[in-house]
Short mmCIF file of C-alpha atoms (C1' of nucleotides) in Angstrom, two decimals:
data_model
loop_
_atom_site.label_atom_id
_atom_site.label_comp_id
_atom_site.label_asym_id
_atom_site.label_seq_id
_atom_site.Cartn_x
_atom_site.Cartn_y
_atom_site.Cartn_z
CA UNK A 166 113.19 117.10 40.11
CA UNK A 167 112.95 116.51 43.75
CA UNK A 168 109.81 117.91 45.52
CA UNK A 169 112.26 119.44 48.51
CA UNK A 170 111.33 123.02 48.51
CA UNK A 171 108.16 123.09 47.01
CA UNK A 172 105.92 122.10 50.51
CA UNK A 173 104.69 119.00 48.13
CA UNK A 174 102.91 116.29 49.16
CA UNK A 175 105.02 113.10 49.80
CA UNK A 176 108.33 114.78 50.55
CA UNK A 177 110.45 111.73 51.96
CA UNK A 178 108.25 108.57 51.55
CA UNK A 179 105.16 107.14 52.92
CA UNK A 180 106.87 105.56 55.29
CA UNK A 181 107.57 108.47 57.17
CA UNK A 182 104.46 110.09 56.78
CA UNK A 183 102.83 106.77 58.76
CA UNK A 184 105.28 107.07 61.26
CA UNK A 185 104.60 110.79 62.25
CA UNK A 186 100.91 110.40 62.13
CA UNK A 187 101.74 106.83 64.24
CA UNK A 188 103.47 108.58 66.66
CA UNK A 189 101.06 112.02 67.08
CA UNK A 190 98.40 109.39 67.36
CA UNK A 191 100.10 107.68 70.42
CA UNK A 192 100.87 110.82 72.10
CA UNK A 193 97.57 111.95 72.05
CA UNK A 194 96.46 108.91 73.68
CA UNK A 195 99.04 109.57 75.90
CA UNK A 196 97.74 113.26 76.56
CA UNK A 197 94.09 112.07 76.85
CA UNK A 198 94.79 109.27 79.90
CA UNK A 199 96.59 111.94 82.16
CA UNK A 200 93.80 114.06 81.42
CA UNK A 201 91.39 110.96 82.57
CA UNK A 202 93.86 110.92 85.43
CA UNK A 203 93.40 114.35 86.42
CA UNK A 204 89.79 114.26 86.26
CA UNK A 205 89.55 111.13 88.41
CA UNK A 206 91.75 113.34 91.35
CA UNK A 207 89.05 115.68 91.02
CA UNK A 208 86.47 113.70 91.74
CA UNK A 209 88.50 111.98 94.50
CA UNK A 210 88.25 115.59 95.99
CA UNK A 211 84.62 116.28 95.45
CA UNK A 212 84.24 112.94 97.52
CA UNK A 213 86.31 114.47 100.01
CA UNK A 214 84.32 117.27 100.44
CA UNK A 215 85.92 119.63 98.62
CA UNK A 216 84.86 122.66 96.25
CA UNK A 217 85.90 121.46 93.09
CA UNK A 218 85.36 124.57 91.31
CA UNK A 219 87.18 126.80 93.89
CA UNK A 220 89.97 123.92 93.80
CA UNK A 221 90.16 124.46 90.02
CA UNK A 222 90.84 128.38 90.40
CA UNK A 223 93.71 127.96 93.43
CA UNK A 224 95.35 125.33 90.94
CA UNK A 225 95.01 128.01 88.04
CA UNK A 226 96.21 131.16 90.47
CA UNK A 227 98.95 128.67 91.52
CA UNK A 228 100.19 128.20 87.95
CA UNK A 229 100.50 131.94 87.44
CA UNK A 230 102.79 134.11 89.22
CA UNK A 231 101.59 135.54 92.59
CA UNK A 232 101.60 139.11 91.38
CA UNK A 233 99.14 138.71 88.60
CA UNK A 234 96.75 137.50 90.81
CA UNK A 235 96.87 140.07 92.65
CA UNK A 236 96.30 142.45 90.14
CA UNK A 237 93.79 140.92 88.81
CA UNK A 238 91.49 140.42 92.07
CA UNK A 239 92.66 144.63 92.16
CA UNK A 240 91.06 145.22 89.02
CA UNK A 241 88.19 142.84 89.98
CA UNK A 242 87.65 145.06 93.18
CA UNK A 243 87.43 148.09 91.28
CA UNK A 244 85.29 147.16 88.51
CA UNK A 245 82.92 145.88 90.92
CA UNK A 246 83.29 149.00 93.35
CA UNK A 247 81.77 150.70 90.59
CA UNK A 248 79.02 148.95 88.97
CA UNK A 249 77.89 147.08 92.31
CA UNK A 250 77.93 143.63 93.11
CA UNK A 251 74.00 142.79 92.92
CA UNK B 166 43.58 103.03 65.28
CA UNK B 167 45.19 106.19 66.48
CA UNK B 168 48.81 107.07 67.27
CA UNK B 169 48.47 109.17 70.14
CA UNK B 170 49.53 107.86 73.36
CA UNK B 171 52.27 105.51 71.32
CA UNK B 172 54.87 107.48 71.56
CA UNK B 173 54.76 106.61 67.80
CA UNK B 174 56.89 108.66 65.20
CA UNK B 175 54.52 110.91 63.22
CA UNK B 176 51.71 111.61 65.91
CA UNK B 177 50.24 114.10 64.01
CA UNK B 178 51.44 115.14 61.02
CA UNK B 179 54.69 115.80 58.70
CA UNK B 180 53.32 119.64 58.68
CA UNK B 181 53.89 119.75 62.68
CA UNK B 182 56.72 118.10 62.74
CA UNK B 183 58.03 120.48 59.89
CA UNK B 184 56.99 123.70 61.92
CA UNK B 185 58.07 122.46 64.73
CA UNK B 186 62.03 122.04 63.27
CA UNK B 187 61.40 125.42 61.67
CA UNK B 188 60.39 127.57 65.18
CA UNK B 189 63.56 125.91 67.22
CA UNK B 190 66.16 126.32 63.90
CA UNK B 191 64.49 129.92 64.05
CA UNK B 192 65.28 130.25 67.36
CA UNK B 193 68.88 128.85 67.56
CA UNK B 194 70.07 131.31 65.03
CA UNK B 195 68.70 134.26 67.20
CA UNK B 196 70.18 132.89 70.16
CA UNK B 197 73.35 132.96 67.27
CA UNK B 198 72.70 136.43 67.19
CA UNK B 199 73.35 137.45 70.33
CA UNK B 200 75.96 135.37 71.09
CA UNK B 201 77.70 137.19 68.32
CA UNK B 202 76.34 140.73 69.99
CA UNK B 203 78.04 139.85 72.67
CA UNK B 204 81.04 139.11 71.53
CA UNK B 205 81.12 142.54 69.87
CA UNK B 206 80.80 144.11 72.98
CA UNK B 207 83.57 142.44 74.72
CA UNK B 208 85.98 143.63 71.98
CA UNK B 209 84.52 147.21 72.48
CA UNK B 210 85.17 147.00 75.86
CA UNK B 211 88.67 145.45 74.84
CA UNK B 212 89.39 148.74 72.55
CA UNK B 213 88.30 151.03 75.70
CA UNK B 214 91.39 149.65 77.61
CA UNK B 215 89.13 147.20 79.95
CA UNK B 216 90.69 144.05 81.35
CA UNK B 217 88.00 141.73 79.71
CA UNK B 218 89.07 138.41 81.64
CA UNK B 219 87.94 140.62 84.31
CA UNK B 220 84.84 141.46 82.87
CA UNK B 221 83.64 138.40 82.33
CA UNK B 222 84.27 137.39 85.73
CA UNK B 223 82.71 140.72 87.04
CA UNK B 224 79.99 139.86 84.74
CA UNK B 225 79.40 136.16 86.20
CA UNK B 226 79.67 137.37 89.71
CA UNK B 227 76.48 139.72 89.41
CA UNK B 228 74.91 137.05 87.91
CA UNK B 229 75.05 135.68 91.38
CA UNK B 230 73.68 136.13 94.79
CA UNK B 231 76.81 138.49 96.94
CA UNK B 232 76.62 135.85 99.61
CA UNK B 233 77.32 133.04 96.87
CA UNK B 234 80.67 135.31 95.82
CA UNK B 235 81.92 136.24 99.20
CA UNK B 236 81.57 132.45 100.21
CA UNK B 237 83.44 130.88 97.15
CA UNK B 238 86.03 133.80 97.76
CA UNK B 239 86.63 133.02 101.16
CA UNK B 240 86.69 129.34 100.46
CA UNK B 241 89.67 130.53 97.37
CA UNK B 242 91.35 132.28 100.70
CA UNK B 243 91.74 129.56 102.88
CA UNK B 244 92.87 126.71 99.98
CA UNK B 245 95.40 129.04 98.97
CA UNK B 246 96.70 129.88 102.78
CA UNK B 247 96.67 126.33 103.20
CA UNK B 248 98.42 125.66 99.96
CA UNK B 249 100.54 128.79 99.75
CA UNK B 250 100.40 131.12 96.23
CA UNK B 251 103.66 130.49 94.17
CA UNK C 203 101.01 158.76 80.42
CA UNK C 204 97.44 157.11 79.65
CA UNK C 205 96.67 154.00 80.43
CA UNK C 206 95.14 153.16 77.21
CA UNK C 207 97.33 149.96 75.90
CA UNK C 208 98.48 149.05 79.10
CA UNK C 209 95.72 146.79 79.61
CA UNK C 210 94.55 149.35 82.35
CA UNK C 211 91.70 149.41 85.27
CA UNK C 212 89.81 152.59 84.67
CA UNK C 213 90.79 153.65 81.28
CA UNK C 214 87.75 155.82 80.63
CA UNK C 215 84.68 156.51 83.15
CA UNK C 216 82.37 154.73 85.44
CA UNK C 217 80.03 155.07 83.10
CA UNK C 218 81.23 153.84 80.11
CA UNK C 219 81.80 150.73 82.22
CA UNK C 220 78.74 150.83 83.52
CA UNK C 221 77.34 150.96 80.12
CA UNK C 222 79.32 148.36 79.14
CA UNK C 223 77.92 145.99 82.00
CA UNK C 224 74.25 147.19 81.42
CA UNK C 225 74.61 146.13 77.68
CA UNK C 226 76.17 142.78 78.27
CA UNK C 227 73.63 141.64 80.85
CA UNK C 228 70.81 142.31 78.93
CA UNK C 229 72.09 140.72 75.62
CA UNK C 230 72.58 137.79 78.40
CA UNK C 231 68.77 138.09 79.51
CA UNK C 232 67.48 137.97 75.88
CA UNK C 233 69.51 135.26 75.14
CA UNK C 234 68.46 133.07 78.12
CA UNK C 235 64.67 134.00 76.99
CA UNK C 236 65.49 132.45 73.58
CA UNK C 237 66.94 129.34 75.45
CA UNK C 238 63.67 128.83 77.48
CA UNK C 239 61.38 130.12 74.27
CA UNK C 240 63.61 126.98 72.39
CA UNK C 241 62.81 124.51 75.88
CA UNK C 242 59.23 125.64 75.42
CA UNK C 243 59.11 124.45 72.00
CA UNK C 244 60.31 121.22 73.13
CA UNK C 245 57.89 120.88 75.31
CA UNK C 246 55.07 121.37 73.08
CA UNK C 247 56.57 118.63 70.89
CA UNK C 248 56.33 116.07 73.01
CA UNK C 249 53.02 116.84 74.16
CA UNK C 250 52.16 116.72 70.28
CA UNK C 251 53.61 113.09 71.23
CA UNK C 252 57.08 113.44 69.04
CA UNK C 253 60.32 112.39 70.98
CA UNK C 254 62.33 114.90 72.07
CA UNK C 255 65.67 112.71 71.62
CA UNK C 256 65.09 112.17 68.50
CA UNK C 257 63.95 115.78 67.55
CA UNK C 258 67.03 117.31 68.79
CA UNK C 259 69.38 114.61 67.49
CA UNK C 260 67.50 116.01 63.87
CA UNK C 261 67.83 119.48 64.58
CA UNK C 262 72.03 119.05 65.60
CA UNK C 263 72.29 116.93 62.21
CA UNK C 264 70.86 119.39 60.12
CA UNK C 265 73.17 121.95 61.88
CA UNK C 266 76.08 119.89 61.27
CA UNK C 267 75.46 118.91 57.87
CA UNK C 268 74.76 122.98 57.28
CA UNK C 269 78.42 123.27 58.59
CA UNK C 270 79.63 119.92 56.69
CA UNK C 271 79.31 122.32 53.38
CA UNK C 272 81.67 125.07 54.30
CA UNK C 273 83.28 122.41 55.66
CA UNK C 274 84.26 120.12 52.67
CA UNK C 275 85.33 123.25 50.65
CA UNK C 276 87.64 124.11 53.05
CA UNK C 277 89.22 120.70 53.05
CA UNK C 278 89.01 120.07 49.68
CA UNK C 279 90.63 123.54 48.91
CA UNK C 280 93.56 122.47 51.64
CA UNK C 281 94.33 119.47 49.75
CA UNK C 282 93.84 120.87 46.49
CA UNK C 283 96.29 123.76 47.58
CA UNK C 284 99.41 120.44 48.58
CA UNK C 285 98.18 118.79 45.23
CA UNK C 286 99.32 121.71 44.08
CA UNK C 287 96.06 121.74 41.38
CA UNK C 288 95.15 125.69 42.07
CA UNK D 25 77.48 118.19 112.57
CA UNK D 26 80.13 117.33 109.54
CA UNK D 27 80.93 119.41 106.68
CA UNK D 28 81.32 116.86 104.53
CA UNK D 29 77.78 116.68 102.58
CA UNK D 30 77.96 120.75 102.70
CA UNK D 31 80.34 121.88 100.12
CA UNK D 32 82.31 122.72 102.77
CA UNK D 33 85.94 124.21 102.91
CA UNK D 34 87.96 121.83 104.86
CA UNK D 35 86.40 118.84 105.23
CA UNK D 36 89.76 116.76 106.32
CA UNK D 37 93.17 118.19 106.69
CA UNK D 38 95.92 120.51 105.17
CA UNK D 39 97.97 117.22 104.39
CA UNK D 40 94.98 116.12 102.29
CA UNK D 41 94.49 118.69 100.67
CA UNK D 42 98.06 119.71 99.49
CA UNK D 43 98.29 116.01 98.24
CA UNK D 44 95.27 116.37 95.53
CA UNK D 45 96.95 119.81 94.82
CA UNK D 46 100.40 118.23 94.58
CA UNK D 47 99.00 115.16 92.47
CA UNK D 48 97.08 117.05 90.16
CA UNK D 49 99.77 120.24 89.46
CA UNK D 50 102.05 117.07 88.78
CA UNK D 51 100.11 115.54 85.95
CA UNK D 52 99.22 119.11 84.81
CA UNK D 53 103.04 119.29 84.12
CA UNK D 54 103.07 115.70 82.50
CA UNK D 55 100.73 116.89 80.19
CA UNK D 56 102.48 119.67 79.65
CA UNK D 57 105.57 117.26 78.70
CA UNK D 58 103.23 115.48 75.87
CA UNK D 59 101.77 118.85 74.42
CA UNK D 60 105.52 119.91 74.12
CA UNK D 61 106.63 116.16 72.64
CA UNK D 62 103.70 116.50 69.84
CA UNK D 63 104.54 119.98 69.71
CA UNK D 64 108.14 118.79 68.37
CA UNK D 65 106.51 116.44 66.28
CA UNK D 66 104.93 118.85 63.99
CA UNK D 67 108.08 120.86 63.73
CA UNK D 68 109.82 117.45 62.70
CA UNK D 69 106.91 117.18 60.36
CA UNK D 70 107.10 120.54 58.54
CA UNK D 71 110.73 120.26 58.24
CA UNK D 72 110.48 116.63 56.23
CA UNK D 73 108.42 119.26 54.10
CA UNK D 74 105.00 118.08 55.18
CA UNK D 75 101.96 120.61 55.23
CA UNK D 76 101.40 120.78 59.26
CA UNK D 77 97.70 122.05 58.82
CA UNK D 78 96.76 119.51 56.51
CA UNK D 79 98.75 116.74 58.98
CA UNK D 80 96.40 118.29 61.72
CA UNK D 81 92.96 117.87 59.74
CA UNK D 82 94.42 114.31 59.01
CA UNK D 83 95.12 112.94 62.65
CA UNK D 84 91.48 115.03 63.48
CA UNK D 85 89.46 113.20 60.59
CA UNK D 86 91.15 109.45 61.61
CA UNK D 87 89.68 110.79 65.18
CA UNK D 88 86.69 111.41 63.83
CA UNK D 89 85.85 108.72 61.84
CA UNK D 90 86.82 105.84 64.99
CA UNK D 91 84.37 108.04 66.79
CA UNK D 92 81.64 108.12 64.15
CA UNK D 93 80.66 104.36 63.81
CA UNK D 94 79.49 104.02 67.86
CA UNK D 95 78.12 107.28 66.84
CA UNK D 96 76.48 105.83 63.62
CA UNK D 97 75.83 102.85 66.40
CA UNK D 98 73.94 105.16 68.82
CA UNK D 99 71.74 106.97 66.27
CA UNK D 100 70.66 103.62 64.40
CA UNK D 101 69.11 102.91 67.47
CA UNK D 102 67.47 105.37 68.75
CA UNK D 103 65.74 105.52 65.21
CA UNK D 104 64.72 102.20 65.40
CA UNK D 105 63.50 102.33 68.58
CA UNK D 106 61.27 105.05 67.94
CA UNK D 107 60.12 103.03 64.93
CA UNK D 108 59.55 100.51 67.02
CA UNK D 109 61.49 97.87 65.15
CA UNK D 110 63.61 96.06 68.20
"C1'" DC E 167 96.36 139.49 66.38
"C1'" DG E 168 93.49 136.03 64.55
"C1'" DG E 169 92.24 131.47 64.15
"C1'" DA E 170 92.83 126.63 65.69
"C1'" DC E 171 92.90 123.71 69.70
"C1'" DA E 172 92.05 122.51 74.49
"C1'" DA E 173 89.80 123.38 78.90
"C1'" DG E 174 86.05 124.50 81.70
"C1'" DT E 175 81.34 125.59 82.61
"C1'" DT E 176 76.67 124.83 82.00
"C1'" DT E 177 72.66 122.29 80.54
"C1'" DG E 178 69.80 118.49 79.71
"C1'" DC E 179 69.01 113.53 80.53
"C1'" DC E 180 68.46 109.44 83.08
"C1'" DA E 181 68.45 106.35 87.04
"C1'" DC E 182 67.23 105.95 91.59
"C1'" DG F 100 62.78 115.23 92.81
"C1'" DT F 101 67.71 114.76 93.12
"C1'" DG F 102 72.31 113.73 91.90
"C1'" DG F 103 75.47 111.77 88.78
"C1'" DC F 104 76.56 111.35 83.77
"C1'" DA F 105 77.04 112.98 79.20
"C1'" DA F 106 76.98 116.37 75.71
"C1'" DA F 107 76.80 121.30 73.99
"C1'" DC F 108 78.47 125.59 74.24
"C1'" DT F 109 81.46 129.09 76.02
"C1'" DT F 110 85.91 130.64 77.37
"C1'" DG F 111 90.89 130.60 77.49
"C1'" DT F 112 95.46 129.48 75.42
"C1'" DC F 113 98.77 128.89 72.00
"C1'" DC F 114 100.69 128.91 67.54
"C1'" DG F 115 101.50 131.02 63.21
#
DNA sequence: CGGACAAGTTTGCCAC
DNA sequence: GTGGCAAACTTGTCCG
């Protein structure tokens, strides 16, 4: 009986099973050296002079849509209208 | 000869050393606690209907000096004219 | 039509936000007070002439092999469960 | 007297500035790309009938274990070094 | 919606 | 003592 259908353990072959983990493994790499890359612009513009951490949050507000920031800086504005910003 | 001043591994003896491990595991778990107490009250605050991204940002700003937030905001204002907000 | 659901600004009362904010920042305080009780015990262990490296290297091991535990079970349960072996 | 040194909010130009904005928003989206390519790979994977979660703790445990023996490295010799065996 | 995974922030350490 | 580096913990996001 085949073990199709029952979520089993070697499915196809091992073979395959290399292969996928092969090529997650590569594309993790992948994932981890633009993320090296990114940090490495960041510290390009600390050495610039700028705020890193402000930089950060424009990127962030950037990749949301301009009405959702708003809001939220409305809701911030409230909230803090009413317990105080001490 | 004496181990003191050797940096040396047991200066005293396996009893302080023991305690020692004992008060800071003690302590880590409380700290455990609270984290967890915390948690709790963000979901309360959640189940009130309060933005809780907010929260925790209204929450951080306190934690600072006003001048600190107005200065990071105003920095935030000027990236993003520069930048633009789409 | 409330606001309750709607992710809303002022769902309830100033003071049930307040309340909320009061709470949160003193589960914060107690929690840093643990964090400098913990430094504090570090401190007195190296005076007592242990290294501190080491100690907390110790205490995270212990931690993590605490966790390992749980942690087996649950993998050797996952695997079990493809075996198929219930 | 320069900004730069001061945290300070524009320390060089617009053009500058919109570059390390450009830059990094572009290899956000690259990694993006990847998260969506292994994304596909795990659908590929549960379709050849594979158990994604347990193809997850795999990939994590190989991850684990290259990191563990400059980790295993690391600890050997702090121990020893405390022991005062170089 | 809850739990796994990734990102970001903070904290402690070390070199200067 | 300070500032950069590394690691721990917290927070946010995404998938099931």
């Amino acid at each position: 009986m085949s073990d199709i259908g029952h979520n089993s353990i070697a499915p196809d072959s091992n073979e395959r099973l290399i292969s996928l983990v092969d090529r997650i493994e590569r594309l993790n790499d992948e994932r981890k050296n633009i993320s090296d890359d990114i940090k490495d612009v960041y510290v390009e513009a600390k050495s610039a002079g700028y705020d890193v951490k402000v930089l950060r949050r424009v990127i962030s507000d950037r990749a949301k849509d301009a009405a959702e920031v708003e809001e939220q800086d409305a809701i911030r504005d409230m909230y803090l209208k009413v317990v105080g910003l001490y």
